[in-house]
Amino acid sequence: MPETSTRGAAIELENLSKRYPGNPGPAVDNVTMHINAGETVIFVGPSGCGKSTTLKMINRLIEPSSGRIRINEEDVTRMDPVKLRRHVGYAIQASGLFPHMTVAQNIALVPKMIGWSKTRIRERVEEMLDLVGLDPREFHGRYPRQLSGGQQQRVGVARALAADPPVLLMDEPFGAVDPITRDHLQDELIRLQRELHKTIVFVTHDFDEAIKLGDRIAVLRERSHIAQFDTPEAILTNPADDFVSGFVGAGAALKRLNLTRVRDVEITDYPTVTVDDPLQSIFSLLRSSGTNEILLLDKRGRPYKWLRRGDLMRAKGSLARAGTLVYDTVTRDATLRDALEAVLTDSAGRVAVTGRRGEYTGVVDMETLINSVHELLEADRLEAMAHQHDLEEARAAQTHAEQEGNAGEAKA
């Protein structure tokens, strides 16, 4: 990203409410919240609790009935809503791309509306495609129907960011794609946010997604009443009440795997060859590496197949039918939970780690992940012991105070 990229803006919601005619109560009732500049805040709650309505009031796709919204201390409830929306990125489920426009035309939409020059728009489109991991030469002229669901969502994010807004609103943007694609899109958003430092407000009904993506999570009850607004760690280890505990669910320690990234653990190197290498050199590498398998990379350096000695013996001069295809990979921004799920579905207990364009960067194995799980569980156990000790000390102090009080009354 260029140095001139606009960073995030603080958002202030003050007594925000939405009432619809004919309904006895408000859909959103008196929400007050401060979102820091450059922060990713997740709204999570049951269906119909008002989280999407609250999100859409920030860019006034839904007009508030009462209350104030401030972005960088400017009261946007008094601003022209069309002008406001051109300065707030918005990404929704199933991308919302215009089917009759090419990828480039979709991304260029808002920059064109606000009067950017053709040269600047063309450069920005290429920059945005590259940012979300799509080759501009390959995707520039395609139409949405020619893209996979995951590619459409990437273009949707690129379009939302095209005019360099300080705020990005995301309404269940990854809800319509398959689980593997969803994991990769989440990783991509984490990587983008590390580069861009936008203020992101993200709606989901998936608590695991909230833990993975959020700097803070707002757990919302009916009418968007805030049950708890805190960091993922705090909500997992100290839920405010039974309602929040219901969202956390069982296995809080394992959910904490969503807080640790692959980049935080040891990534090991692995013997690799490419599809262009002759069979004899592949045999030689297997013999000298001391391992029972090697990783075959395609022409772009992406993981393609795992090759074992027996596979090569049966290859008979060709790699076309040899080895096991690599079905799943993780990025450095993937969580340990993503990596553990990938490793558990792999008979050999390891998963390849890739860069932003899918290129091979290393391997994470089962032993590394299990050690990390043990460390998290031990940290939870020590924290629980410390919490219990604090409770016992508080009870003892209260009992002592009561006894002293009773003794004073007896003397009187």
Coordinates of C-alpha atoms in Angstrom, one line a residue:
M1 CA 0.0 0.0 0.0
P2 CA 1.2 3.5 -0.6
E3 CA 2.3 5.7 2.3
T4 CA -0.7 8.1 1.6
S5 CA -3.3 5.4 2.4
T6 CA -6.0 6.7 4.7
R7 CA -6.0 5.0 8.1
G8 CA -9.0 4.3 10.3
A9 CA -11.3 6.8 12.0
A10 CA -12.9 6.6 15.4
I11 CA -16.6 5.9 15.4
E12 CA -19.0 7.1 18.2
L13 CA -22.5 5.7 18.5
E14 CA -24.5 7.8 21.0
N15 CA -28.0 6.7 22.1
L16 CA -28.7 5.2 18.7
S17 CA -32.2 3.8 18.1
K18 CA -34.3 2.5 15.3
R19 CA -38.1 2.2 15.4
Y20 CA -40.3 0.9 12.6
P21 CA -43.9 2.0 12.2
G22 CA -46.4 -0.5 13.5
N23 CA -43.9 -2.3 15.7
P24 CA -44.5 -1.9 19.5
G25 CA -40.8 -1.7 20.4
P26 CA -37.6 -0.5 18.8
A27 CA -35.5 -2.8 16.6
V28 CA -32.4 -1.1 18.0
D29 CA -32.7 0.5 21.4
N30 CA -30.4 3.3 22.7
V31 CA -27.0 1.9 21.7
T32 CA -23.9 3.8 22.9
M33 CA -20.5 2.6 21.8
H34 CA -17.0 3.9 21.1
I35 CA -14.9 2.2 18.4
N36 CA -11.2 3.2 18.2
A37 CA -9.5 4.2 15.0
G38 CA -7.9 1.3 13.3
E39 CA -9.8 -1.3 15.4
T40 CA -11.7 -4.3 14.2
V41 CA -14.9 -4.6 16.1
I42 CA -17.2 -7.6 15.7
F43 CA -21.0 -7.5 16.3
V44 CA -22.2 -11.0 17.2
G45 CA -25.6 -12.0 18.5
P46 CA -28.7 -14.2 17.8
S47 CA -30.7 -13.7 14.5
G48 CA -32.9 -10.7 14.7
C49 CA -31.1 -9.0 17.5
G50 CA -30.5 -5.9 15.5
K51 CA -26.7 -6.2 14.7
S52 CA -27.1 -5.7 10.9
T53 CA -29.5 -2.8 11.5
T54 CA -27.0 -1.2 13.8
L55 CA -24.2 -1.6 11.2
K56 CA -26.3 -0.1 8.4
M57 CA -27.1 2.9 10.5
I58 CA -23.4 3.8 10.6
N59 CA -23.5 4.6 6.8
R60 CA -27.2 5.4 6.9
L61 CA -28.4 2.7 4.6
I62 CA -30.9 2.6 7.4
E63 CA -31.8 6.0 8.9
P64 CA -31.6 6.2 12.7
S65 CA -34.8 7.2 14.4
S66 CA -32.8 9.0 17.1
G67 CA -29.3 9.3 18.4
R68 CA -26.0 10.4 16.9
I69 CA -23.2 8.8 14.8
R70 CA -19.8 10.5 14.8
I71 CA -16.9 9.5 12.5
N72 CA -13.6 11.3 13.5
E73 CA -15.8 13.5 15.7
E74 CA -17.9 14.7 12.7
D75 CA -21.7 14.2 13.2
V76 CA -22.5 12.2 10.1
T77 CA -26.3 12.1 11.0
R78 CA -26.4 15.6 9.5
M79 CA -24.3 14.8 6.4
D80 CA -25.7 14.0 3.0
P81 CA -26.1 10.2 3.1
V82 CA -24.9 9.6 -0.4
K83 CA -21.7 11.6 0.3
L84 CA -21.3 9.7 3.5
R85 CA -21.5 6.3 1.8
R86 CA -18.8 7.3 -0.7
H87 CA -16.4 7.6 2.2
V88 CA -17.4 4.4 4.1
G89 CA -16.5 1.0 2.5
Y90 CA -19.3 -1.6 2.5
A91 CA -19.0 -5.3 1.9
I92 CA -21.9 -7.8 2.1
Q93 CA -22.6 -11.5 1.9
A94 CA -22.3 -12.9 -1.7
S95 CA -20.2 -9.9 -2.7
G96 CA -23.0 -7.7 -4.2
L97 CA -21.1 -7.2 -7.4
F98 CA -22.9 -5.8 -10.4
P99 CA -23.1 -8.8 -12.9
H100 CA -23.1 -6.6 -16.0
M101 CA -19.8 -4.9 -15.0
T102 CA -16.3 -6.4 -15.3
V103 CA -14.2 -6.8 -12.2
A104 CA -12.3 -3.6 -13.0
Q105 CA -15.6 -1.7 -13.5
N106 CA -17.0 -2.9 -10.2
I107 CA -13.8 -1.8 -8.3
A108 CA -13.7 1.5 -10.1
L109 CA -17.3 2.4 -9.3
V110 CA -16.8 4.7 -6.3
P111 CA -13.5 6.3 -7.4
K112 CA -15.3 7.2 -10.7
M113 CA -18.3 8.7 -8.8
I114 CA -16.0 11.0 -6.7
G115 CA -14.2 12.2 -9.8
W116 CA -10.8 10.4 -9.8
S117 CA -8.9 10.6 -13.1
K118 CA -8.8 7.7 -15.5
T119 CA -5.1 7.1 -14.8
R120 CA -5.5 7.1 -11.1
I121 CA -8.5 4.8 -11.3
R122 CA -6.7 2.3 -13.5
E123 CA -3.7 2.3 -11.1
R124 CA -6.0 1.9 -8.1
V125 CA -7.8 -1.1 -9.7
E126 CA -4.5 -2.9 -10.3
E127 CA -3.4 -2.0 -6.8
M128 CA -6.6 -3.3 -5.2
L129 CA -6.6 -6.6 -7.2
D130 CA -3.0 -7.2 -6.2
L131 CA -3.8 -6.3 -2.5
V132 CA -6.5 -9.0 -2.3
G133 CA -4.3 -11.6 -4.0
L134 CA -5.8 -11.6 -7.5
D135 CA -3.6 -11.2 -10.6
P136 CA -4.7 -7.9 -12.3
R137 CA -3.8 -9.3 -15.8
E138 CA -5.9 -12.4 -15.2
F139 CA -9.0 -10.9 -13.5
H140 CA -9.2 -7.3 -14.8
G141 CA -11.7 -8.0 -17.6
R142 CA -13.6 -10.9 -16.1
Y143 CA -17.3 -10.8 -15.1
P144 CA -18.6 -11.9 -11.7
R145 CA -20.2 -15.0 -13.2
Q146 CA -16.7 -16.1 -14.3
L147 CA -15.4 -16.1 -10.7
S148 CA -15.6 -18.5 -7.8
G149 CA -17.4 -17.5 -4.7
G150 CA -14.2 -16.8 -2.9
Q151 CA -12.9 -14.7 -5.8
Q152 CA -16.1 -12.7 -5.9
Q153 CA -15.8 -11.9 -2.2
R154 CA -12.2 -10.7 -2.7
V155 CA -13.4 -8.4 -5.5
G156 CA -16.2 -7.2 -3.1
V157 CA -13.6 -6.3 -0.5
A158 CA -11.4 -4.6 -3.2
R159 CA -14.4 -2.5 -4.3
A160 CA -15.2 -1.5 -0.7
L161 CA -11.6 -0.3 -0.2
A162 CA -11.1 1.3 -3.7
A163 CA -11.7 4.9 -2.7
D164 CA -9.5 4.5 0.4
P165 CA -12.2 5.0 3.0
P166 CA -11.2 5.2 6.7
V167 CA -14.1 2.9 7.7
L168 CA -15.1 -0.5 6.3
L169 CA -18.5 -2.0 7.2
M170 CA -18.8 -5.8 6.6
D171 CA -22.2 -7.5 6.9
E172 CA -21.6 -11.3 7.1
P173 CA -19.3 -11.0 4.1
F174 CA -18.1 -14.6 4.2
G175 CA -21.3 -16.3 5.2
A176 CA -22.1 -17.7 1.7
V177 CA -18.9 -19.5 0.9
D178 CA -17.6 -23.0 1.8
P179 CA -15.7 -23.5 5.1
I180 CA -12.2 -23.8 3.5
T181 CA -12.7 -20.7 1.3
R182 CA -14.1 -18.9 4.4
D183 CA -11.0 -19.6 6.4
H184 CA -8.8 -18.3 3.6
L185 CA -10.9 -15.1 3.2
Q186 CA -10.7 -14.5 7.0
D187 CA -6.9 -14.9 6.8
E188 CA -6.8 -12.4 3.9
L189 CA -8.8 -9.9 5.9
I190 CA -6.4 -10.2 8.9
R191 CA -3.4 -9.7 6.5
L192 CA -5.1 -6.7 4.9
Q193 CA -5.9 -5.1 8.2
R194 CA -2.2 -5.4 9.3
E195 CA -1.3 -3.4 6.2
L196 CA -4.2 -0.9 6.1
H197 CA -5.2 -0.2 9.7
K198 CA -8.7 0.7 8.7
T199 CA -11.6 0.8 11.2
I200 CA -13.6 -2.3 10.5
V201 CA -17.1 -3.1 11.9
F202 CA -18.0 -6.6 11.0
V203 CA -21.3 -8.5 11.6
T204 CA -21.4 -12.3 12.1
H205 CA -23.5 -14.9 13.8
D206 CA -20.4 -17.2 14.1
F207 CA -18.6 -16.7 17.4
D208 CA -15.5 -18.6 16.2
E209 CA -15.2 -16.1 13.4
A210 CA -15.6 -13.2 15.9
I211 CA -12.8 -14.6 18.0
K212 CA -10.5 -15.0 15.0
L213 CA -11.1 -11.5 13.5
G214 CA -11.9 -9.1 16.3
D215 CA -9.8 -6.8 18.4
R216 CA -12.9 -6.4 20.4
I217 CA -16.3 -8.2 20.3
A218 CA -19.7 -6.7 21.1
V219 CA -22.0 -9.6 22.1
L220 CA -25.5 -8.2 21.5
R221 CA -28.8 -9.2 23.0
E222 CA -32.2 -8.4 21.6
R223 CA -32.6 -4.8 20.3
S224 CA -28.7 -4.6 20.2
H225 CA -28.4 -4.2 23.9
I226 CA -24.7 -4.8 24.7
A227 CA -24.2 -7.9 26.9
Q228 CA -20.4 -7.6 26.8
F229 CA -18.0 -5.5 24.8
D230 CA -14.5 -6.7 25.3
T231 CA -11.4 -8.4 23.9
P232 CA -11.8 -12.0 22.7
E233 CA -9.5 -13.2 25.5
A234 CA -11.6 -11.5 28.2
I235 CA -14.9 -12.9 26.8
L236 CA -13.5 -16.4 26.6
T237 CA -12.0 -16.4 30.1
N238 CA -14.5 -14.2 31.9
P239 CA -17.9 -14.1 30.2
A240 CA -20.2 -11.4 31.7
D241 CA -23.2 -13.6 32.3
D242 CA -25.0 -16.8 31.2
F243 CA -26.1 -15.2 27.9
V244 CA -22.5 -14.5 26.9
S245 CA -21.4 -18.0 28.2
G246 CA -24.0 -19.5 25.8
F247 CA -22.2 -17.8 22.9
V248 CA -18.8 -19.0 24.1
G249 CA -20.1 -22.5 24.5
A250 CA -18.1 -25.5 25.5
G251 CA -14.4 -25.9 25.0
A252 CA -13.2 -22.3 25.7
A253 CA -9.6 -23.4 25.9
L254 CA -9.8 -24.9 22.4
K255 CA -11.6 -21.8 21.1
R256 CA -8.5 -19.9 22.2
L257 CA -6.7 -21.6 19.4
N258 CA -8.4 -18.9 17.3
L259 CA -6.3 -16.3 19.1
T260 CA -2.9 -17.7 18.0
R261 CA -1.7 -17.5 14.5
V262 CA 0.4 -19.9 12.5
R263 CA 3.1 -17.2 12.3
D264 CA 3.4 -17.4 16.1
V265 CA 4.6 -21.0 16.1
E266 CA 7.5 -22.9 14.5
I267 CA 7.2 -23.3 10.8
T268 CA 9.6 -26.0 9.5
D269 CA 11.1 -26.3 6.1
Y270 CA 10.5 -29.3 4.0
P271 CA 12.3 -30.9 1.0
T272 CA 10.6 -29.6 -2.2
V273 CA 10.9 -30.3 -5.9
T274 CA 9.1 -28.8 -8.9
V275 CA 7.1 -30.5 -11.7
D276 CA 10.0 -29.5 -14.0
D277 CA 12.6 -31.5 -12.1
P278 CA 13.8 -34.8 -13.6
L279 CA 12.8 -38.0 -11.8
Q280 CA 16.4 -38.9 -11.1
S281 CA 17.0 -35.7 -9.1
I282 CA 13.8 -36.2 -7.2
F283 CA 15.0 -39.8 -6.2
S284 CA 18.4 -38.3 -5.2
L285 CA 16.7 -35.7 -3.0
L286 CA 14.6 -38.3 -1.3
R287 CA 17.6 -40.4 -0.5
S288 CA 19.7 -37.5 0.8
S289 CA 16.9 -35.7 2.7
G290 CA 16.4 -38.5 5.3
T291 CA 12.6 -38.1 5.0
N292 CA 10.1 -40.5 3.6
E293 CA 8.4 -37.9 1.5
I294 CA 8.9 -34.6 -0.3
L295 CA 6.6 -31.9 -1.5
L296 CA 6.0 -31.3 -5.2
L297 CA 5.4 -27.7 -6.2
D298 CA 3.7 -26.5 -9.4
K299 CA 5.2 -24.1 -11.9
R300 CA 4.2 -21.1 -9.7
G301 CA 5.8 -22.6 -6.6
R302 CA 2.5 -23.7 -5.0
P303 CA 2.0 -27.0 -3.1
Y304 CA 0.8 -29.6 -5.6
K305 CA 1.4 -33.1 -4.4
W306 CA 3.0 -35.1 -1.5
L307 CA 5.4 -37.7 -3.0
R308 CA 6.6 -40.8 -1.1
R309 CA 9.3 -43.3 -2.1
G310 CA 6.7 -45.8 -3.2
D311 CA 4.9 -43.3 -5.3
L312 CA 8.1 -42.6 -7.3
M313 CA 8.7 -46.3 -7.7
R314 CA 5.3 -46.7 -9.3
A315 CA 5.6 -43.5 -11.4
K316 CA 7.5 -45.3 -14.2
G317 CA 9.0 -42.1 -15.6
S318 CA 6.0 -39.8 -15.0
L319 CA 4.7 -37.8 -12.1
A320 CA 1.2 -37.4 -13.6
R321 CA -0.4 -40.3 -11.6
A322 CA 2.1 -40.3 -8.7
G323 CA 1.6 -38.9 -5.2
T324 CA -1.3 -37.4 -3.2
L325 CA -2.8 -34.1 -4.2
V326 CA -2.5 -31.2 -1.6
Y327 CA -6.1 -30.4 -0.8
D328 CA -5.7 -28.0 2.0
T329 CA -3.1 -25.4 3.0
V330 CA -3.0 -22.6 5.6
T331 CA -1.4 -19.1 5.5
R332 CA 0.7 -17.5 8.2
D333 CA -2.4 -15.5 9.2
A334 CA -4.5 -18.7 9.7
T335 CA -5.3 -19.6 13.3
L336 CA -3.9 -22.6 15.1
R337 CA -7.5 -24.0 15.0
D338 CA -7.5 -23.8 11.2
A339 CA -4.1 -25.5 11.1
L340 CA -5.2 -28.2 13.6
E341 CA -8.3 -29.0 11.5
A342 CA -6.2 -29.3 8.4
V343 CA -3.6 -31.5 10.1
L344 CA -6.3 -33.8 11.6
T345 CA -7.8 -34.5 8.1
D346 CA -4.3 -35.4 6.8
S347 CA -3.1 -38.9 7.3
A348 CA 0.5 -37.8 7.6
G349 CA -0.2 -35.1 10.3
R350 CA 1.1 -32.0 8.6
V351 CA -0.1 -29.0 6.5
A352 CA 1.7 -26.8 4.0
V353 CA 1.9 -23.1 4.8
T354 CA 1.6 -20.6 1.9
G355 CA 2.1 -17.0 1.1
R356 CA -0.4 -14.5 -0.3
R357 CA -0.3 -15.9 -3.8
G358 CA -0.4 -19.5 -2.7
E359 CA 3.4 -20.0 -2.9
Y360 CA 5.0 -22.6 -0.5
T361 CA 6.7 -21.1 2.6
G362 CA 6.9 -24.1 5.0
V363 CA 5.1 -26.8 7.0
V364 CA 3.4 -27.0 10.4
D365 CA 3.1 -30.4 11.9
M366 CA 0.9 -32.1 14.6
E367 CA 3.6 -32.1 17.3
T368 CA 4.0 -28.3 17.1
L369 CA 0.2 -27.8 17.3
I370 CA -0.3 -30.3 20.2
N371 CA 2.5 -28.6 22.2
S372 CA 0.7 -25.2 21.6
V373 CA -2.7 -26.7 22.8
H374 CA -1.0 -28.0 26.0
E375 CA 0.5 -24.6 26.6
L376 CA -2.9 -23.0 26.3
L377 CA -4.6 -25.5 28.5
E378 CA -1.8 -25.0 31.1
A379 CA -2.3 -21.3 31.0
D380 CA -6.0 -21.7 31.5
R381 CA -5.4 -24.0 34.5
L382 CA -3.0 -21.6 36.1
E383 CA -5.4 -18.7 35.5
A384 CA -8.3 -20.7 37.0
M385 CA -6.2 -21.5 40.1
A386 CA -5.3 -17.8 40.5
H387 CA -9.0 -16.8 40.1
Q388 CA -10.0 -19.4 42.7
H389 CA -7.3 -18.2 45.1
D390 CA -8.6 -14.6 44.7
L391 CA -12.1 -15.7 45.5
E392 CA -11.1 -17.6 48.6
E393 CA -9.1 -14.6 49.8
A394 CA -12.1 -12.3 49.2
R395 CA -14.4 -14.7 51.1
A396 CA -11.9 -14.9 54.0
A397 CA -11.6 -11.2 54.2
Q398 CA -15.4 -10.8 54.2
T399 CA -15.8 -13.5 56.9
H400 CA -13.1 -11.7 59.0
A401 CA -14.9 -8.4 58.7
E402 CA -18.2 -9.9 59.6
Q403 CA -16.7 -11.6 62.7
E404 CA -15.0 -8.3 63.8
G405 CA -18.3 -6.6 63.3
N406 CA -20.2 -9.1 65.4
A407 CA -17.5 -8.9 68.1
G408 CA -17.9 -5.1 68.3
E409 CA -21.7 -5.4 68.6
A410 CA -21.3 -8.0 71.4
K411 CA -19.0 -5.6 73.4
A412 CA -21.4 -2.8 72.9

